[in-house]
mmCIF file of C-alpha atoms and ligand atoms in Angstrom:
data_model
loop_
_atom_site.group_PDB
_atom_site.id
_atom_site.type_symbol
_atom_site.label_atom_id
_atom_site.label_comp_id
_atom_site.label_asym_id
_atom_site.label_seq_id
_atom_site.Cartn_x
_atom_site.Cartn_y
_atom_site.Cartn_z
ATOM 1 C CA MET A 1 0.014 0.149 0.109
ATOM 2 C CA PRO A 2 1.661 3.152 -0.891
ATOM 3 C CA THR A 3 1.654 6.410 1.380
ATOM 4 C CA LEU A 4 2.639 9.821 0.492
ATOM 5 C CA PHE A 5 6.163 9.107 1.787
ATOM 6 C CA ASP A 6 6.947 6.589 -0.635
ATOM 7 C CA SER A 7 8.996 7.283 -3.678
ATOM 8 C CA TYR A 8 7.363 7.195 -7.224
ATOM 9 C CA THR A 9 8.593 7.310 -10.900
ATOM 10 C CA LEU A 10 7.199 9.514 -12.901
ATOM 11 C CA SER A 11 7.681 8.901 -16.535
ATOM 12 C CA GLY A 12 11.243 7.405 -15.725
ATOM 13 C CA LEU A 13 11.661 10.551 -13.511
ATOM 14 C CA PRO A 14 12.579 9.345 -9.908
ATOM 15 C CA LEU A 15 10.063 11.635 -7.410
ATOM 16 C CA ARG A 16 11.305 11.156 -3.877
ATOM 17 C CA ASN A 17 7.828 11.101 -2.495
ATOM 18 C CA ARG A 18 4.259 11.175 -3.789
ATOM 19 C CA ALA A 19 3.463 15.026 -2.366
ATOM 20 C CA VAL A 20 3.227 17.577 -5.290
ATOM 21 C CA MET A 21 3.580 21.320 -4.472
ATOM 22 C CA ALA A 22 0.805 22.415 -6.503
ATOM 23 C CA PRO A 23 1.135 25.630 -8.781
ATOM 24 C CA MET A 24 0.655 28.592 -7.149
ATOM 25 C CA THR A 25 1.126 32.378 -8.624
ATOM 26 C CA ARG A 26 2.823 34.566 -6.098
ATOM 27 C CA ALA A 27 3.258 37.568 -7.892
ATOM 28 C CA ARG A 28 6.556 38.782 -7.204
ATOM 29 C CA ASN A 29 8.441 39.646 -10.698
ATOM 30 C CA PRO A 30 7.629 43.044 -11.323
ATOM 31 C CA ASP A 31 9.828 42.798 -14.515
ATOM 32 C CA ALA A 32 8.207 39.236 -15.266
ATOM 33 C CA VAL A 33 11.719 37.820 -14.844
ATOM 34 C CA PRO A 34 12.509 34.855 -11.847
ATOM 35 C CA ASN A 35 15.275 36.193 -9.744
ATOM 36 C CA ASP A 36 17.247 34.852 -6.865
ATOM 37 C CA LEU A 37 14.314 35.389 -4.606
ATOM 38 C CA THR A 38 12.363 33.148 -6.681
ATOM 39 C CA ALA A 39 14.877 30.737 -6.734
ATOM 40 C CA GLN A 40 15.125 30.865 -2.804
ATOM 41 C CA TYR A 41 11.533 30.216 -2.622
ATOM 42 C CA TYR A 42 11.367 26.883 -4.735
ATOM 43 C CA ARG A 43 14.975 25.854 -3.211
ATOM 44 C CA GLN A 44 12.792 25.932 0.217
ATOM 45 C CA ARG A 45 10.403 23.909 -0.993
ATOM 46 C CA ALA A 46 12.328 21.132 -3.169
ATOM 47 C CA GLY A 47 11.360 18.533 -0.209
ATOM 48 C CA ALA A 48 8.402 17.978 -2.588
ATOM 49 C CA GLY A 49 8.209 14.895 -4.819
ATOM 50 C CA LEU A 50 7.419 17.390 -7.594
ATOM 51 C CA ILE A 51 7.143 20.909 -7.544
ATOM 52 C CA VAL A 52 5.013 22.446 -10.165
ATOM 53 C CA THR A 53 5.744 26.183 -10.655
ATOM 54 C CA GLU A 54 3.140 29.174 -10.580
ATOM 55 C CA GLY A 55 1.360 29.502 -13.782
ATOM 56 C CA VAL A 56 3.894 30.976 -16.698
ATOM 57 C CA PRO A 57 2.579 32.839 -19.396
ATOM 58 C CA VAL A 58 3.704 31.507 -22.736
ATOM 59 C CA SER A 59 3.470 34.763 -24.392
ATOM 60 C CA GLU A 60 2.862 38.380 -23.758
ATOM 61 C CA ILE A 61 -0.770 38.105 -24.667
ATOM 62 C CA ALA A 62 -1.137 35.137 -22.567
ATOM 63 C CA ASN A 63 -0.653 37.127 -19.352
ATOM 64 C CA GLY A 64 -3.438 38.236 -16.821
ATOM 65 C CA ASN A 65 -1.772 39.375 -13.828
ATOM 66 C CA LEU A 66 0.969 41.894 -12.736
ATOM 67 C CA TYR A 67 4.145 40.617 -11.601
ATOM 68 C CA VAL A 68 4.294 37.250 -13.085
ATOM 69 C CA PRO A 69 7.207 35.585 -14.408
ATOM 70 C CA GLY A 70 6.789 34.523 -18.005
ATOM 71 C CA LEU A 71 8.938 31.956 -20.445
ATOM 72 C CA TYR A 72 9.236 34.056 -24.055
ATOM 73 C CA THR A 73 12.356 36.012 -23.391
ATOM 74 C CA ASP A 74 16.013 34.801 -22.901
ATOM 75 C CA ALA A 75 16.140 36.647 -20.048
ATOM 76 C CA GLN A 76 13.151 34.683 -18.669
ATOM 77 C CA VAL A 77 14.895 31.591 -19.445
ATOM 78 C CA GLU A 78 17.919 32.798 -17.723
ATOM 79 C CA GLY A 79 16.108 33.561 -14.509
ATOM 80 C CA TRP A 80 14.228 30.262 -14.575
ATOM 81 C CA THR A 81 17.547 28.425 -15.216
ATOM 82 C CA LYS A 82 18.312 29.825 -11.472
ATOM 83 C CA VAL A 83 15.566 28.565 -10.005
ATOM 84 C CA THR A 84 15.666 24.791 -11.489
ATOM 85 C CA GLN A 85 19.426 24.703 -10.493
ATOM 86 C CA ALA A 86 18.462 25.570 -7.052
ATOM 87 C CA VAL A 87 15.479 22.951 -6.903
ATOM 88 C CA HIS A 88 18.096 20.167 -8.432
ATOM 89 C CA ALA A 89 20.751 21.158 -5.993
ATOM 90 C CA GLU A 90 18.500 20.116 -3.281
ATOM 91 C CA GLY A 91 17.566 16.906 -5.137
ATOM 92 C CA GLY A 92 13.967 18.005 -5.874
ATOM 93 C CA ALA A 93 12.314 17.866 -9.342
ATOM 94 C CA ILE A 94 10.509 20.850 -10.746
ATOM 95 C CA PHE A 95 7.836 21.371 -13.876
ATOM 96 C CA ALA A 96 6.815 24.479 -15.134
ATOM 97 C CA GLN A 97 3.144 25.236 -15.618
ATOM 98 C CA LEU A 98 2.669 26.779 -19.353
ATOM 99 C CA TRP A 99 -0.308 29.227 -18.919
ATOM 100 C CA HIS A 100 -2.445 31.358 -21.172
ATOM 101 C CA VAL A 101 -5.210 33.423 -19.488
ATOM 102 C CA GLY A 102 -7.371 33.847 -22.450
ATOM 103 C CA ARG A 103 -10.181 36.304 -21.576
ATOM 104 C CA ALA A 104 -9.349 36.507 -17.929
ATOM 105 C CA SER A 105 -7.420 39.472 -18.156
ATOM 106 C CA HIS A 106 -7.215 43.493 -18.655
ATOM 107 C CA GLN A 107 -6.156 45.382 -21.936
ATOM 108 C CA ASN A 108 -4.081 47.478 -19.328
ATOM 109 C CA LEU A 109 -1.828 44.405 -18.902
ATOM 110 C CA LEU A 110 -1.503 44.123 -22.814
ATOM 111 C CA MET A 111 -0.641 47.162 -23.699
ATOM 112 C CA GLY A 112 -4.133 48.231 -24.787
ATOM 113 C CA ARG A 113 -4.813 44.929 -26.692
ATOM 114 C CA LYS A 114 -7.929 42.812 -26.222
ATOM 115 C CA PRO A 115 -7.354 39.336 -24.303
ATOM 116 C CA HIS A 116 -7.503 36.563 -26.617
ATOM 117 C CA SER A 117 -10.202 34.059 -26.388
ATOM 118 C CA SER A 118 -12.413 31.485 -27.895
ATOM 119 C CA THR A 119 -15.130 34.004 -27.900
ATOM 120 C CA ALA A 120 -15.620 38.013 -27.847
ATOM 121 C CA ARG A 121 -17.811 37.678 -24.604
ATOM 122 C CA THR A 122 -16.259 39.174 -21.663
ATOM 123 C CA ALA A 123 -15.607 37.173 -18.627
ATOM 124 C CA GLN A 124 -17.384 38.055 -15.309
ATOM 125 C CA THR A 125 -14.408 37.742 -13.307
ATOM 126 C CA LYS A 126 -11.416 39.884 -11.455
ATOM 127 C CA VAL A 127 -8.104 39.906 -12.296
ATOM 128 C CA PHE A 128 -4.899 41.438 -10.310
ATOM 129 C CA ALA A 129 -3.879 44.600 -12.525
ATOM 130 C CA TYR A 130 -3.833 48.203 -11.940
ATOM 131 C CA ASP A 131 -7.113 49.826 -10.793
ATOM 132 C CA LEU A 132 -8.426 53.252 -11.573
ATOM 133 C CA ASN A 133 -5.949 54.863 -9.127
ATOM 134 C CA GLY A 134 -3.127 53.352 -11.086
ATOM 135 C CA LYS A 135 -2.454 50.677 -7.837
ATOM 136 C CA PRO A 136 -2.578 47.129 -7.984
ATOM 137 C CA GLY A 137 -5.442 45.583 -7.330
ATOM 138 C CA PHE A 138 -8.383 43.376 -8.487
ATOM 139 C CA VAL A 139 -10.340 44.742 -11.572
ATOM 140 C CA PRO A 140 -13.093 43.478 -13.823
ATOM 141 C CA ALA A 141 -11.694 41.577 -16.943
ATOM 142 C CA THR A 142 -11.981 43.375 -20.052
ATOM 143 C CA GLU A 143 -13.824 42.422 -23.619
ATOM 144 C CA PRO A 144 -11.738 39.832 -25.150
ATOM 145 C CA HIS A 145 -11.081 39.213 -28.984
ATOM 146 C CA ALA A 146 -12.455 36.081 -30.319
ATOM 147 C CA MET A 147 -9.277 34.644 -31.994
ATOM 148 C CA THR A 148 -9.296 33.849 -35.518
ATOM 149 C CA THR A 149 -8.538 30.345 -37.010
ATOM 150 C CA GLU A 150 -5.002 31.337 -37.823
ATOM 151 C CA GLU A 151 -4.480 32.827 -34.224
ATOM 152 C CA VAL A 152 -5.663 29.900 -32.293
ATOM 153 C CA ARG A 153 -3.013 27.623 -34.724
ATOM 154 C CA GLU A 154 -0.562 30.105 -33.605
ATOM 155 C CA THR A 155 -1.093 29.881 -29.828
ATOM 156 C CA ALA A 156 -0.907 26.120 -29.843
ATOM 157 C CA PHE A 157 2.562 27.039 -31.290
ATOM 158 C CA ASP A 158 3.021 29.404 -28.473
ATOM 159 C CA PHE A 159 2.860 26.823 -26.316
ATOM 160 C CA GLY A 160 5.351 24.634 -27.962
ATOM 161 C CA LYS A 161 7.950 27.330 -27.874
ATOM 162 C CA ALA A 162 7.664 27.918 -24.403
ATOM 163 C CA ALA A 163 8.054 24.081 -23.513
ATOM 164 C CA HIS A 164 11.309 24.313 -25.718
ATOM 165 C CA ARG A 165 12.412 27.186 -23.538
ATOM 166 C CA ALA A 166 11.215 25.566 -20.403
ATOM 167 C CA ILE A 167 13.820 22.587 -21.142
ATOM 168 C CA LYS A 168 16.466 24.792 -22.126
ATOM 169 C CA ALA A 169 15.921 26.355 -18.664
ATOM 170 C CA GLY A 170 16.690 22.959 -16.909
ATOM 171 C CA PHE A 171 13.125 22.047 -16.029
ATOM 172 C CA ASP A 172 12.202 18.315 -15.915
ATOM 173 C CA GLY A 173 8.864 18.650 -17.673
ATOM 174 C CA VAL A 174 5.865 20.931 -18.021
ATOM 175 C CA GLU A 175 2.373 21.197 -16.935
ATOM 176 C CA ILE A 176 -0.291 22.514 -19.399
ATOM 177 C CA HIS A 177 -2.609 24.827 -17.368
ATOM 178 C CA GLY A 178 -6.021 23.707 -18.703
ATOM 179 C CA ALA A 179 -7.669 24.111 -15.293
ATOM 180 C CA ASN A 180 -9.585 27.157 -13.618
ATOM 181 C CA GLY A 181 -11.356 28.895 -16.497
ATOM 182 C CA TYR A 182 -8.132 29.797 -18.523
ATOM 183 C CA LEU A 183 -8.040 29.861 -22.075
ATOM 184 C CA LEU A 184 -8.078 25.798 -22.423
ATOM 185 C CA GLU A 185 -11.215 25.887 -20.685
ATOM 186 C CA GLN A 186 -12.593 28.442 -22.479
ATOM 187 C CA PHE A 187 -12.598 26.195 -25.428
ATOM 188 C CA LEU A 188 -13.696 22.898 -23.675
ATOM 189 C CA ASN A 189 -16.858 24.532 -22.363
ATOM 190 C CA PRO A 190 -20.018 24.737 -24.579
ATOM 191 C CA LEU A 191 -21.589 27.717 -22.928
ATOM 192 C CA VAL A 192 -18.172 30.045 -23.180
ATOM 193 C CA ASN A 193 -17.077 28.670 -26.528
ATOM 194 C CA ASP A 194 -19.350 30.082 -29.123
ATOM 195 C CA ARG A 195 -17.317 29.421 -32.382
ATOM 196 C CA THR A 196 -18.364 28.192 -35.616
ATOM 197 C CA ASP A 197 -15.078 27.126 -36.919
ATOM 198 C CA GLN A 198 -13.293 23.491 -36.481
ATOM 199 C CA TYR A 199 -12.387 24.452 -32.928
ATOM 200 C CA GLY A 200 -16.031 25.315 -31.870
ATOM 201 C CA ALA A 201 -18.037 23.177 -29.086
ATOM 202 C CA GLN A 202 -20.664 21.669 -31.270
ATOM 203 C CA ASN A 203 -18.966 18.093 -30.720
ATOM 204 C CA LEU A 204 -16.609 16.315 -28.565
ATOM 205 C CA ASP A 205 -14.118 15.941 -31.134
ATOM 206 C CA ASP A 206 -14.263 19.819 -31.754
ATOM 207 C CA ARG A 207 -14.510 21.044 -28.108
ATOM 208 C CA VAL A 208 -11.108 19.184 -27.401
ATOM 209 C CA ARG A 209 -9.279 20.008 -30.491
ATOM 210 C CA PHE A 210 -7.461 23.148 -29.398
ATOM 211 C CA VAL A 211 -6.229 21.678 -26.384
ATOM 212 C CA LEU A 212 -4.984 18.505 -28.504
ATOM 213 C CA GLU A 213 -3.523 20.593 -30.771
ATOM 214 C CA VAL A 214 -1.586 22.438 -27.551
ATOM 215 C CA VAL A 215 -0.659 19.036 -26.194
ATOM 216 C CA ASP A 216 0.846 17.806 -29.637
ATOM 217 C CA SER A 217 2.857 21.060 -29.914
ATOM 218 C CA VAL A 218 4.048 20.838 -26.242
ATOM 219 C CA VAL A 219 5.083 17.221 -26.761
ATOM 220 C CA ALA A 220 6.819 17.996 -30.472
ATOM 221 C CA ALA A 221 9.115 20.477 -28.390
ATOM 222 C CA THR A 222 9.907 18.062 -25.338
ATOM 223 C CA ALA A 223 8.687 14.339 -25.243
ATOM 224 C CA ALA A 224 5.195 13.089 -24.029
ATOM 225 C CA GLY A 225 6.658 11.695 -20.866
ATOM 226 C CA LYS A 226 7.952 15.350 -19.833
ATOM 227 C CA VAL A 227 4.309 16.617 -20.187
ATOM 228 C CA GLY A 228 1.350 16.957 -17.836
ATOM 229 C CA ILE A 229 -2.032 18.606 -17.765
ATOM 230 C CA ARG A 230 -4.288 20.182 -15.419
ATOM 231 C CA LEU A 231 -7.740 20.044 -15.362
ATOM 232 C CA SER A 232 -10.673 21.228 -13.361
ATOM 233 C CA PRO A 233 -13.895 19.374 -14.677
ATOM 234 C CA TRP A 234 -16.381 21.058 -12.337
ATOM 235 C CA GLY A 235 -14.639 24.485 -11.487
ATOM 236 C CA ARG A 236 -16.326 27.533 -11.966
ATOM 237 C CA PHE A 237 -13.346 29.715 -11.427
ATOM 238 C CA ASN A 238 -13.309 32.733 -13.955
ATOM 239 C CA ASP A 239 -16.989 32.383 -14.855
ATOM 240 C CA MET A 240 -17.252 28.810 -16.086
ATOM 241 C CA PRO A 241 -20.990 27.894 -16.149
ATOM 242 C CA ASP A 242 -21.793 24.303 -15.600
ATOM 243 C CA TYR A 243 -23.255 22.147 -18.502
ATOM 244 C CA ALA A 244 -24.801 18.995 -19.308
ATOM 245 C CA GLN A 245 -21.911 16.918 -20.750
ATOM 246 C CA ILE A 246 -18.896 17.542 -18.411
ATOM 247 C CA GLU A 247 -17.994 14.152 -17.566
ATOM 248 C CA ASP A 248 -18.127 12.921 -21.171
ATOM 249 C CA THR A 249 -16.131 15.626 -22.432
ATOM 250 C CA TYR A 250 -13.500 15.430 -19.831
ATOM 251 C CA LEU A 251 -13.415 11.456 -20.423
ATOM 252 C CA HIS A 252 -12.991 12.061 -23.995
ATOM 253 C CA LEU A 253 -10.446 14.299 -23.573
ATOM 254 C CA ILE A 254 -8.359 12.368 -21.146
ATOM 255 C CA ARG A 255 -8.754 9.145 -23.555
ATOM 256 C CA LYS A 256 -7.144 11.088 -26.200
ATOM 257 C CA LEU A 257 -4.017 11.998 -23.857
ATOM 258 C CA ALA A 258 -3.852 8.662 -23.003
ATOM 259 C CA GLU A 259 -3.221 7.761 -26.508
ATOM 260 C CA ARG A 260 -0.294 10.546 -26.281
ATOM 261 C CA GLU A 261 1.351 8.947 -23.536
ATOM 262 C CA LEU A 262 1.265 11.957 -21.527
ATOM 263 C CA ALA A 263 2.903 11.773 -18.035
ATOM 264 C CA TYR A 264 -0.132 12.788 -15.870
ATOM 265 C CA VAL A 265 -3.166 14.255 -15.466
ATOM 266 C CA HIS A 266 -3.481 16.595 -12.722
ATOM 267 C CA LEU A 267 -7.094 16.979 -11.234
ATOM 268 C CA MET A 268 -7.943 20.163 -9.526
ATOM 269 C CA ASP A 269 -11.224 19.940 -7.198
ATOM 270 C CA GLN A 270 -12.435 23.374 -6.551
ATOM 271 C CA SER A 271 -15.589 22.398 -4.803
ATOM 272 C CA ASN A 272 -14.231 22.575 -1.257
ATOM 273 C CA GLY A 273 -12.623 25.935 -1.838
ATOM 274 C CA GLN A 274 -15.430 27.553 -3.656
ATOM 275 C CA GLY A 275 -18.027 26.173 -0.564
ATOM 276 C CA ARG A 276 -19.728 24.187 -3.010
ATOM 277 C CA PRO A 277 -20.142 20.870 -0.947
ATOM 278 C CA GLU A 278 -23.329 19.969 -3.286
ATOM 279 C CA VAL A 279 -20.941 19.570 -6.312
ATOM 280 C CA ASP A 280 -19.417 16.339 -6.046
ATOM 281 C CA GLY A 281 -18.528 15.618 -9.590
ATOM 282 C CA GLN A 282 -14.810 15.059 -8.783
ATOM 283 C CA ASN A 283 -15.573 12.132 -6.437
ATOM 284 C CA ALA A 284 -14.351 8.409 -6.251
ATOM 285 C CA ALA A 285 -16.541 7.206 -8.704
ATOM 286 C CA PHE A 286 -15.076 9.799 -11.078
ATOM 287 C CA LEU A 287 -11.183 9.127 -10.278
ATOM 288 C CA ALA A 288 -11.974 5.503 -11.139
ATOM 289 C CA LYS A 289 -13.451 6.384 -14.856
ATOM 290 C CA VAL A 290 -10.404 8.659 -14.952
ATOM 291 C CA ARG A 291 -8.077 5.665 -14.263
ATOM 292 C CA GLU A 292 -9.558 3.713 -16.648
ATOM 293 C CA ALA A 293 -9.467 6.268 -19.311
ATOM 294 C CA PHE A 294 -5.795 7.029 -18.498
ATOM 295 C CA PRO A 295 -4.393 3.719 -17.556
ATOM 296 C CA LYS A 296 -0.653 4.226 -17.906
ATOM 297 C CA GLY A 297 0.342 7.566 -16.553
ATOM 298 C CA ALA A 298 -0.131 9.042 -13.374
ATOM 299 C CA ILE A 299 -3.146 10.960 -11.629
ATOM 300 C CA ILE A 300 -2.559 13.857 -9.627
ATOM 301 C CA HIS A 301 -5.751 15.202 -7.266
ATOM 302 C CA ALA A 302 -5.158 18.508 -5.569
ATOM 303 C CA GLY A 303 -7.718 20.613 -3.478
ATOM 304 C CA ALA A 304 -7.850 20.838 0.280
ATOM 305 C CA MET A 305 -5.929 17.607 0.758
ATOM 306 C CA THR A 306 -4.647 16.504 4.012
ATOM 307 C CA LEU A 307 -2.288 13.833 5.059
ATOM 308 C CA GLU A 308 -5.219 11.459 5.641
ATOM 309 C CA SER A 309 -7.171 12.058 2.627
ATOM 310 C CA GLY A 310 -3.933 12.148 0.425
ATOM 311 C CA ASN A 311 -2.993 8.678 1.781
ATOM 312 C CA ASP A 312 -6.880 7.273 1.513
ATOM 313 C CA LEU A 313 -6.830 8.340 -2.205
ATOM 314 C CA LEU A 314 -3.374 6.809 -2.896
ATOM 315 C CA GLN A 315 -4.313 3.460 -0.900
ATOM 316 C CA GLN A 316 -7.669 2.973 -3.032
ATOM 317 C CA GLY A 317 -5.403 3.404 -5.879
ATOM 318 C CA LEU A 318 -7.270 6.207 -7.312
ATOM 319 C CA VAL A 319 -4.280 8.691 -7.424
ATOM 320 C CA ASP A 320 -0.640 8.416 -7.786
ATOM 321 C CA LEU A 321 0.453 11.741 -6.432
ATOM 322 C CA VAL A 322 -1.118 14.282 -4.071
ATOM 323 C CA GLY A 323 -1.308 17.737 -4.666
ATOM 324 C CA PHE A 324 -1.023 20.264 -2.002
ATOM 325 C CA GLY A 325 -1.382 23.996 -2.357
ATOM 326 C CA GLN A 326 -1.631 26.397 0.397
ATOM 327 C CA PRO A 327 0.115 24.371 2.939
ATOM 328 C CA PHE A 328 3.221 24.732 0.850
ATOM 329 C CA ILE A 329 3.152 28.430 1.356
ATOM 330 C CA SER A 330 3.591 28.656 4.951
ATOM 331 C CA ASN A 331 5.208 25.245 5.602
ATOM 332 C CA PRO A 332 8.114 24.996 3.152
ATOM 333 C CA ASP A 333 9.460 21.581 4.958
ATOM 334 C CA LEU A 334 5.560 20.366 4.426
ATOM 335 C CA VAL A 335 6.764 16.852 3.593
ATOM 336 C CA GLN A 336 8.850 16.326 6.534
ATOM 337 C CA ARG A 337 6.331 18.050 8.949
ATOM 338 C CA LEU A 338 3.483 15.632 7.727
ATOM 339 C CA GLN A 339 6.120 12.714 8.014
ATOM 340 C CA HIS A 340 7.299 13.526 11.440
ATOM 341 C CA GLY A 341 3.703 14.990 12.652
ATOM 342 C CA TRP A 342 5.251 18.293 13.365
ATOM 343 C CA PRO A 343 2.449 21.103 13.768
ATOM 344 C CA LEU A 344 1.454 22.904 10.590
ATOM 345 C CA VAL A 345 1.565 26.829 10.221
ATOM 346 C CA GLN A 346 -1.619 28.473 8.607
ATOM 347 C CA PRO A 347 -0.725 30.565 5.759
ATOM 348 C CA ASP A 348 -1.329 34.352 5.897
ATOM 349 C CA ARG A 349 -3.661 35.075 2.703
ATOM 350 C CA ARG A 350 -2.788 39.161 2.694
ATOM 351 C CA THR A 351 0.509 38.132 1.305
ATOM 352 C CA TYR A 352 -0.511 35.680 -1.232
ATOM 353 C CA TYR A 353 0.009 37.962 -4.095
ATOM 354 C CA GLY A 354 2.433 40.610 -4.610
ATOM 355 C CA GLY A 355 5.082 42.081 -2.376
ATOM 356 C CA GLY A 356 8.407 40.884 -1.737
ATOM 357 C CA SER A 357 9.854 38.183 0.820
ATOM 358 C CA GLU A 358 7.513 38.665 3.428
ATOM 359 C CA GLY A 359 5.023 35.562 3.541
ATOM 360 C CA TYR A 360 6.942 34.195 0.716
ATOM 361 C CA THR A 361 10.486 33.213 1.510
ATOM 362 C CA ASP A 362 10.352 34.084 5.340
ATOM 363 C CA TYR A 363 8.398 31.069 6.553
ATOM 364 C CA PRO A 364 11.011 29.081 8.376
ATOM 365 C CA ALA A 365 11.410 25.393 8.444
ATOM 366 C CA TYR A 366 10.260 23.784 11.483
ATOM 367 C CA GLN A 367 12.876 24.249 14.332
ATOM 368 C CA GLY A 368 11.851 21.776 16.855
HETATM 369 C C1 FMN B 401 -2.164 31.797 -4.078
HETATM 370 C C2 FMN B 401 -2.851 30.957 -4.742
HETATM 371 C C3 FMN B 401 -2.284 30.782 -6.357
HETATM 372 C C4 FMN B 401 -2.702 29.799 -7.003
HETATM 373 N N1 FMN B 401 -2.281 30.050 -8.424
HETATM 374 C C5 FMN B 401 -2.541 28.749 -9.178
HETATM 375 C C6 FMN B 401 -1.942 28.869 -10.581
HETATM 376 O O1 FMN B 401 -1.173 29.541 -11.052
HETATM 377 N N2 FMN B 401 -2.228 27.689 -11.390
HETATM 378 C C7 FMN B 401 -3.253 26.956 -10.767
HETATM 379 O O2 FMN B 401 -3.521 25.861 -11.795
HETATM 380 N N3 FMN B 401 -3.449 26.906 -9.627
HETATM 381 C C8 FMN B 401 -3.457 27.852 -8.890
HETATM 382 N N4 FMN B 401 -3.888 28.059 -7.625
HETATM 383 C C9 FMN B 401 -4.640 26.821 -7.082
HETATM 384 C C10 FMN B 401 -3.553 25.584 -6.251
HETATM 385 O O3 FMN B 401 -2.687 25.070 -6.971
HETATM 386 C C11 FMN B 401 -4.604 24.762 -5.627
HETATM 387 O O4 FMN B 401 -4.992 23.754 -6.286
HETATM 388 C C12 FMN B 401 -5.624 25.166 -5.060
HETATM 389 O O5 FMN B 401 -4.962 26.020 -3.736
HETATM 390 C C13 FMN B 401 -6.165 24.014 -3.783
HETATM 391 O O6 FMN B 401 -5.149 23.462 -2.942
HETATM 392 P P1 FMN B 401 -4.834 23.591 -1.688
HETATM 393 O O7 FMN B 401 -6.456 23.427 -0.872
HETATM 394 O O8 FMN B 401 -4.041 22.615 -1.421
HETATM 395 O O9 FMN B 401 -4.432 24.925 -1.229
HETATM 396 C C14 FMN B 401 -3.497 29.049 -6.784
HETATM 397 C C15 FMN B 401 -3.860 28.900 -5.438
HETATM 398 C C16 FMN B 401 -3.153 29.878 -4.490
HETATM 399 C C17 FMN B 401 -3.701 29.743 -2.896
#
């Protein structure tokens, strides 16, 4: 019976335990370039079996947040190289999360351009940008531009270019961000995707076409075993309405991902965080169906996981790895603390986004 503390081999990559540090945007890079503080933050957390970085925009137009480090310039590759070297020096493993926010953005972040999406309808959501007083804050997303067919193809290519840069920067692999209402989900959701071209949402094949082209572009730039994807089937973040065929859509997609032999599928369960206990879509029965649809690669589950619930999923054979987000913010040595039964520190939400070392690199390891 595996536990969180057992090692795991992820498509040939040895992980020393089964705890994954879930991707978390921390918005501490005003010039969009990772720096020494970024490297220190990830180094402190290298005890995770696998770190998935914060969401990393694949291009300028992919960005929807102030102070987020990207992967589309040489300076960014240099910055991320410091991070991967720091994590590897501690014996850790690290994937970059490749991100395109789509319409969850603001024209002020994009030099006046409209955010790109599957649709021209504005998302009823807020993004971290400059407010009316020119101060950083959460402001409503602005009207998007519905991408042309050609722009959709180019965007898939941007993911491949960023993946290539990620490998150059020393990452062990990449995670495609297909969750939380960002661009990929804006194509998957038929109540958001109102296109009439081959990337529309009329049938399951069209609905998943863009996501699969992104995957194929990233695999071509790396290798299938170095690629994972994050999905949040029942998530509503960023104005994602529920629709009738959620399970069918995602199982169809996951079968196609299995054919491509991706390293992992990372499922994020938002129901806890959103106070929607009535939404029980991502339950054991669904995880069992995912296992059937994705028999060879790894399954990661994240969202309010604890040592107990994580071990329970591992022991039922429903998942291979367990994702922890917020506990890693305030407990850099989270795995050791869980292993020894040491107390956990609660994170301070006020320092989640923006600022410097406070609430970022100043949470100490357990002192005894
Ligand atoms: C500050 C913060 C930033 C986050 N940024 C991202 C992100 O960039 N990409 C992503 O996929 N999820 C992001 N998430 C979601 C987390 O990866 C995780 O799924 C979520 O916090 C639930 O897990 P937890 O209950 O263990 O924190 C973020 C969460 C937090 C708290």
